[in-house]
Amino acid sequence: MSQSIIPTNLMKQALRNGQPVIGTMVAEFRQPAVMQLLKNAGFQAVIIDNEHGPFSIETIADLSRTARYIGLTPIVRVPDLAYPYLAQSLDAGAQGIMLPRVYTPDQVQQAVEIMKYPPLGRRGCALSRGQMDFKSGSLADTMATANDES
């Protein structure tokens, strides 16, 4: 098996090891430098609030990439449970999704199907995107690791 090109989800890794994770939410600041400020303040994860915040997908990509590069786990709070919001946020580099207004197990299942690649879901695959730091590698390994890390 070749090495995955998907960056490790540091928040998920810490939680698997029983360690706490301290995070915060960004709803106004669109400059990637804010991620460095948060890292220096001791945060390990950041929620980019795209439900109430003024973020374009380009801004989400810039914030997510910067966060990952410096060791923060980027999570995007999407405006709604809809394929474009979830898939584009993950493709842009988010390592997790925060869903608003999810009330039923069916909605949770729908979200999983959107966020996971086959065979676990129905997410489409675009190689060498921001989530992969623009690297290329084995499609099967990349999809399997992305399913595990998101």
Coordinates of C-alpha atoms in Angstrom, one line a residue:
M1 CA 0.0 0.0 0.0
S2 CA 1.4 3.4 -0.9
Q3 CA 1.5 6.3 1.5
S4 CA -1.6 8.5 1.7
I5 CA -1.5 12.0 0.5
I6 CA -4.4 13.1 2.8
P7 CA -3.0 15.1 5.8
T8 CA -3.5 13.5 9.2
N9 CA -6.5 14.9 11.1
L10 CA -4.7 15.9 14.3
M11 CA -7.9 16.5 16.3
K12 CA -9.2 13.0 15.4
Q13 CA -5.8 11.5 16.3
A14 CA -5.8 13.2 19.7
L15 CA -9.4 12.2 20.5
R16 CA -8.6 8.6 19.5
N17 CA -5.7 8.7 22.0
G18 CA -8.1 10.0 24.8
Q19 CA -6.6 13.5 24.7
P20 CA -8.7 16.6 25.0
V21 CA -8.8 19.1 22.1
I22 CA -9.2 22.9 22.6
G23 CA -10.9 24.7 19.7
T24 CA -12.6 27.9 18.8
M25 CA -14.8 29.4 16.1
V26 CA -13.9 32.1 13.5
A27 CA -16.9 33.9 12.1
E28 CA -15.6 37.3 10.9
F29 CA -11.8 37.2 10.2
R30 CA -11.0 36.2 6.6
Q31 CA -7.3 36.6 6.7
P32 CA -5.3 33.3 6.9
A33 CA -3.0 35.0 9.5
V34 CA -5.7 34.6 12.1
M35 CA -4.9 30.9 12.1
Q36 CA -1.4 31.6 13.3
L37 CA -2.8 33.8 16.1
L38 CA -5.1 31.0 17.2
K39 CA -2.3 28.4 17.1
N40 CA 0.0 30.7 19.2
A41 CA -2.9 31.1 21.7
G42 CA -2.9 27.4 22.2
F43 CA -5.8 26.2 20.1
Q44 CA -5.7 22.9 18.3
A45 CA -8.8 23.1 16.2
V46 CA -10.8 25.9 14.5
I47 CA -14.4 26.0 13.3
I48 CA -14.8 28.2 10.3
D49 CA -18.4 29.5 10.6
N50 CA -19.9 29.4 7.1
E51 CA -23.4 29.3 8.4
H52 CA -23.3 32.9 9.8
G53 CA -19.9 34.1 8.6
P54 CA -19.2 35.9 5.3
F55 CA -16.9 33.2 3.8
S56 CA -16.6 32.2 0.1
I57 CA -15.3 28.8 -0.8
E58 CA -12.0 30.5 -1.7
T59 CA -11.7 31.9 1.8
I60 CA -12.6 28.5 3.3
A61 CA -9.8 27.0 1.2
D62 CA -7.2 29.6 2.3
L63 CA -8.2 29.3 6.0
S64 CA -8.3 25.5 5.9
R65 CA -4.9 25.2 4.1
T66 CA -3.2 27.6 6.5
A67 CA -4.7 25.9 9.5
R68 CA -3.5 22.4 8.4
Y69 CA 0.0 23.7 7.6
I70 CA 0.5 25.0 11.1
G71 CA -1.1 22.1 12.9
L72 CA -4.7 23.3 13.5
T73 CA -7.6 21.0 12.5
P74 CA -10.0 23.0 10.3
I75 CA -13.7 22.3 10.6
V76 CA -16.3 24.1 8.6
R77 CA -19.8 24.9 9.9
V78 CA -21.9 24.7 6.8
P79 CA -25.1 26.6 6.3
D80 CA -27.2 23.6 5.5
L81 CA -27.2 19.8 4.9
A82 CA -26.6 20.0 1.2
Y83 CA -24.1 18.2 -1.1
P84 CA -22.4 21.4 -2.4
Y85 CA -21.7 22.8 1.0
L86 CA -20.3 19.6 2.5
A87 CA -18.4 18.3 -0.5
Q88 CA -16.9 21.7 -1.5
S89 CA -15.8 22.4 2.1
L90 CA -14.0 19.1 2.3
D91 CA -12.5 19.5 -1.2
A92 CA -11.2 22.9 -0.1
G93 CA -9.3 21.3 2.8
A94 CA -11.7 21.1 5.8
Q95 CA -11.0 18.1 7.9
G96 CA -14.4 18.0 9.5
I97 CA -17.9 19.4 9.1
M98 CA -20.2 20.9 11.7
L99 CA -23.9 20.5 10.7
P100 CA -26.7 22.8 11.8
R101 CA -30.3 21.7 12.3
V102 CA -29.8 18.0 12.2
Y103 CA -32.6 16.3 14.0
T104 CA -33.0 12.7 12.8
P105 CA -30.9 9.6 12.2
D106 CA -31.8 9.9 8.5
Q107 CA -30.2 13.3 8.3
V108 CA -27.0 12.0 9.9
Q109 CA -27.0 9.1 7.4
Q110 CA -27.5 11.6 4.5
A111 CA -24.5 13.7 5.8
V112 CA -22.3 10.6 6.0
E113 CA -23.2 9.6 2.4
I114 CA -22.3 13.1 1.2
M115 CA -19.0 13.3 3.0
K116 CA -17.6 9.8 2.4
Y117 CA -16.2 8.3 -0.8
P118 CA -17.5 5.0 -2.1
P119 CA -18.1 2.4 -0.8
L120 CA -19.1 4.3 2.4
G121 CA -20.8 7.2 0.6
R122 CA -21.4 8.9 -2.7
R123 CA -19.0 11.9 -2.6
G124 CA -17.3 12.6 -6.0
C125 CA -13.6 12.6 -6.2
A126 CA -11.4 15.4 -7.5
L127 CA -7.7 14.5 -7.3
S128 CA -4.9 16.9 -6.4
R129 CA -7.2 19.4 -4.7
G130 CA -6.6 21.4 -1.6
Q131 CA -7.6 18.6 0.7
M132 CA -4.6 16.7 -0.6
D133 CA -2.2 19.6 -0.6
F134 CA -2.1 19.4 -4.4
K135 CA -0.2 16.1 -4.4
S136 CA -1.1 13.0 -6.4
G137 CA -1.1 9.4 -5.3
S138 CA -3.1 6.2 -5.3
L139 CA -6.8 6.9 -5.8
A140 CA -7.8 3.9 -3.7
D141 CA -5.5 4.8 -0.8
T142 CA -6.5 8.4 -1.0
M143 CA -10.2 7.7 -0.8
A144 CA -9.8 5.2 2.0
T145 CA -7.7 7.6 4.1
A146 CA -10.0 10.5 3.4
N147 CA -12.9 8.3 4.6
D148 CA -11.0 7.6 7.8
E149 CA -9.7 11.1 8.5
S150 CA -12.9 13.1 7.9

